[in-house]
Amino acid sequence: MQRAGEDALVELGITDMHPELVDLLGRLRYRTSYGQNVLRHLVESAHIAGMMASELRIDPGLLRRCTVLHDIGKALTHEVEGSHALIGAEIARRYGETDDVVHAIEAHHNEVEVRTVEAVLTRPRTRSAAAGRRPAGVA
């Protein structure tokens, strides 16, 4: 599982992440959500987020990091009670991620008030719109 996480990070150009987070990312290779492989979703979303960040002249590395970790809590939802966003934020905090990354994770489903540009851009509806797709339930 560690290898799948490492491969995802190499593809995104992210070189410094706690080994426990890398392992959790690798676990997501074997999870699906709404019919999509979760790890693939994270990598694709992080690529889109990096492009959006470049267009907006904000740090693409930070936004890719926020986005690749936004569903990290899904690796633990069968072991820990609670929302994957809040679980993921706590895990990211525990393993040394910055406040900006932690906030983007916890806010991506509006469970806490969004207060940074990175958190707005990490939200699924924002990325879907940028990729030219309509979010589910939007006509």
mmCIF file of C-alpha atoms in Angstrom, residues 26-112:
data_model
loop_
_atom_site.group_PDB
_atom_site.id
_atom_site.type_symbol
_atom_site.label_atom_id
_atom_site.label_comp_id
_atom_site.label_asym_id
_atom_site.label_seq_id
_atom_site.Cartn_x
_atom_site.Cartn_y
_atom_site.Cartn_z
ATOM 1 C CA GLY A 26 -2.084 3.867 -0.564
ATOM 2 C CA ARG A 27 -4.996 2.210 1.228
ATOM 3 C CA LEU A 28 -7.361 4.321 -0.841
ATOM 4 C CA ARG A 29 -6.256 2.440 -3.946
ATOM 5 C CA TYR A 30 -8.612 -0.284 -2.728
ATOM 6 C CA ARG A 31 -11.579 1.967 -1.906
ATOM 7 C CA THR A 32 -14.300 3.247 -4.173
ATOM 8 C CA SER A 33 -16.768 6.031 -3.650
ATOM 9 C CA TYR A 34 -19.645 6.732 -6.033
ATOM 10 C CA GLY A 35 -18.167 4.160 -8.423
ATOM 11 C CA GLN A 36 -14.743 5.808 -8.626
ATOM 12 C CA ASN A 37 -11.432 4.612 -7.214
ATOM 13 C CA VAL A 38 -10.685 7.029 -4.360
ATOM 14 C CA LEU A 39 -6.915 7.263 -4.913
ATOM 15 C CA ARG A 40 -7.407 7.939 -8.640
ATOM 16 C CA HIS A 41 -10.021 10.579 -7.750
ATOM 17 C CA LEU A 42 -7.542 12.276 -5.402
ATOM 18 C CA VAL A 43 -4.756 12.349 -7.989
ATOM 19 C CA GLU A 44 -7.032 13.631 -10.758
ATOM 20 C CA SER A 45 -8.537 16.248 -8.436
ATOM 21 C CA ALA A 46 -5.081 17.387 -7.334
ATOM 22 C CA HIS A 47 -4.019 17.869 -10.965
ATOM 23 C CA ILE A 48 -7.100 20.024 -11.615
ATOM 24 C CA ALA A 49 -6.518 21.948 -8.386
ATOM 25 C CA GLY A 50 -2.910 22.646 -9.354
ATOM 26 C CA MET A 51 -4.044 24.073 -12.695
ATOM 27 C CA MET A 52 -6.646 26.261 -10.978
ATOM 28 C CA ALA A 53 -4.032 27.524 -8.532
ATOM 29 C CA SER A 54 -1.645 28.446 -11.327
ATOM 30 C CA GLU A 55 -4.381 30.376 -13.120
ATOM 31 C CA LEU A 56 -5.227 32.230 -9.900
ATOM 32 C CA ARG A 57 -1.569 32.826 -9.032
ATOM 33 C CA ILE A 58 -1.694 30.983 -5.736
ATOM 34 C CA ASP A 59 0.649 28.199 -4.649
ATOM 35 C CA PRO A 60 -0.155 25.136 -6.822
ATOM 36 C CA GLY A 61 1.907 22.842 -4.573
ATOM 37 C CA LEU A 62 -0.149 23.782 -1.535
ATOM 38 C CA LEU A 63 -3.438 23.314 -3.361
ATOM 39 C CA ARG A 64 -2.358 19.936 -4.805
ATOM 40 C CA ARG A 65 -1.425 18.856 -1.282
ATOM 41 C CA CYS A 66 -4.771 20.005 0.170
ATOM 42 C CA THR A 67 -6.642 18.228 -2.584
ATOM 43 C CA VAL A 68 -4.736 14.930 -2.561
ATOM 44 C CA LEU A 69 -5.389 14.709 1.185
ATOM 45 C CA HIS A 70 -8.994 15.939 1.245
ATOM 46 C CA ASP A 71 -10.469 12.399 1.399
ATOM 47 C CA ILE A 72 -7.707 10.803 3.498
ATOM 48 C CA GLY A 73 -10.248 10.154 6.247
ATOM 49 C CA LYS A 74 -11.994 7.628 3.973
ATOM 50 C CA ALA A 75 -9.074 5.280 4.653
ATOM 51 C CA LEU A 76 -10.229 5.111 8.285
ATOM 52 C CA THR A 77 -14.028 5.472 8.221
ATOM 53 C CA HIS A 78 -14.485 1.730 8.742
ATOM 54 C CA GLU A 79 -12.266 1.920 11.863
ATOM 55 C CA VAL A 80 -13.201 5.318 13.352
ATOM 56 C CA GLU A 81 -16.633 6.858 13.933
ATOM 57 C CA GLY A 82 -17.382 10.183 12.306
ATOM 58 C CA SER A 83 -17.194 12.221 9.147
ATOM 59 C CA HIS A 84 -14.326 11.449 6.782
ATOM 60 C CA ALA A 85 -13.583 15.181 6.500
ATOM 61 C CA LEU A 86 -13.174 15.642 10.246
ATOM 62 C CA ILE A 87 -11.332 12.335 10.676
ATOM 63 C CA GLY A 88 -8.995 13.279 7.839
ATOM 64 C CA ALA A 89 -8.314 16.726 9.294
ATOM 65 C CA GLU A 90 -7.395 15.224 12.660
ATOM 66 C CA ILE A 91 -5.060 12.673 11.053
ATOM 67 C CA ALA A 92 -3.410 15.366 8.931
ATOM 68 C CA ARG A 93 -2.924 17.549 12.016
ATOM 69 C CA ARG A 94 -1.467 14.592 13.944
ATOM 70 C CA TYR A 95 1.106 13.960 11.211
ATOM 71 C CA GLY A 96 2.287 17.542 10.899
ATOM 72 C CA GLU A 97 0.312 19.036 8.028
ATOM 73 C CA THR A 98 -0.034 22.821 8.081
ATOM 74 C CA ASP A 99 -3.122 24.628 9.330
ATOM 75 C CA ASP A 100 -4.017 25.522 5.709
ATOM 76 C CA VAL A 101 -4.034 21.859 4.672
ATOM 77 C CA VAL A 102 -5.941 20.738 7.768
ATOM 78 C CA HIS A 103 -8.542 23.459 7.242
ATOM 79 C CA ALA A 104 -9.047 22.564 3.569
ATOM 80 C CA ILE A 105 -9.662 18.932 4.556
ATOM 81 C CA GLU A 106 -12.125 19.713 7.358
ATOM 82 C CA ALA A 107 -14.015 22.317 5.294
ATOM 83 C CA HIS A 108 -14.387 20.449 1.996
ATOM 84 C CA HIS A 109 -17.957 19.372 2.817
ATOM 85 C CA ASN A 110 -18.814 22.558 4.767
ATOM 86 C CA GLU A 111 -18.637 20.879 8.171
ATOM 87 C CA VAL A 112 -16.666 23.900 9.330
#
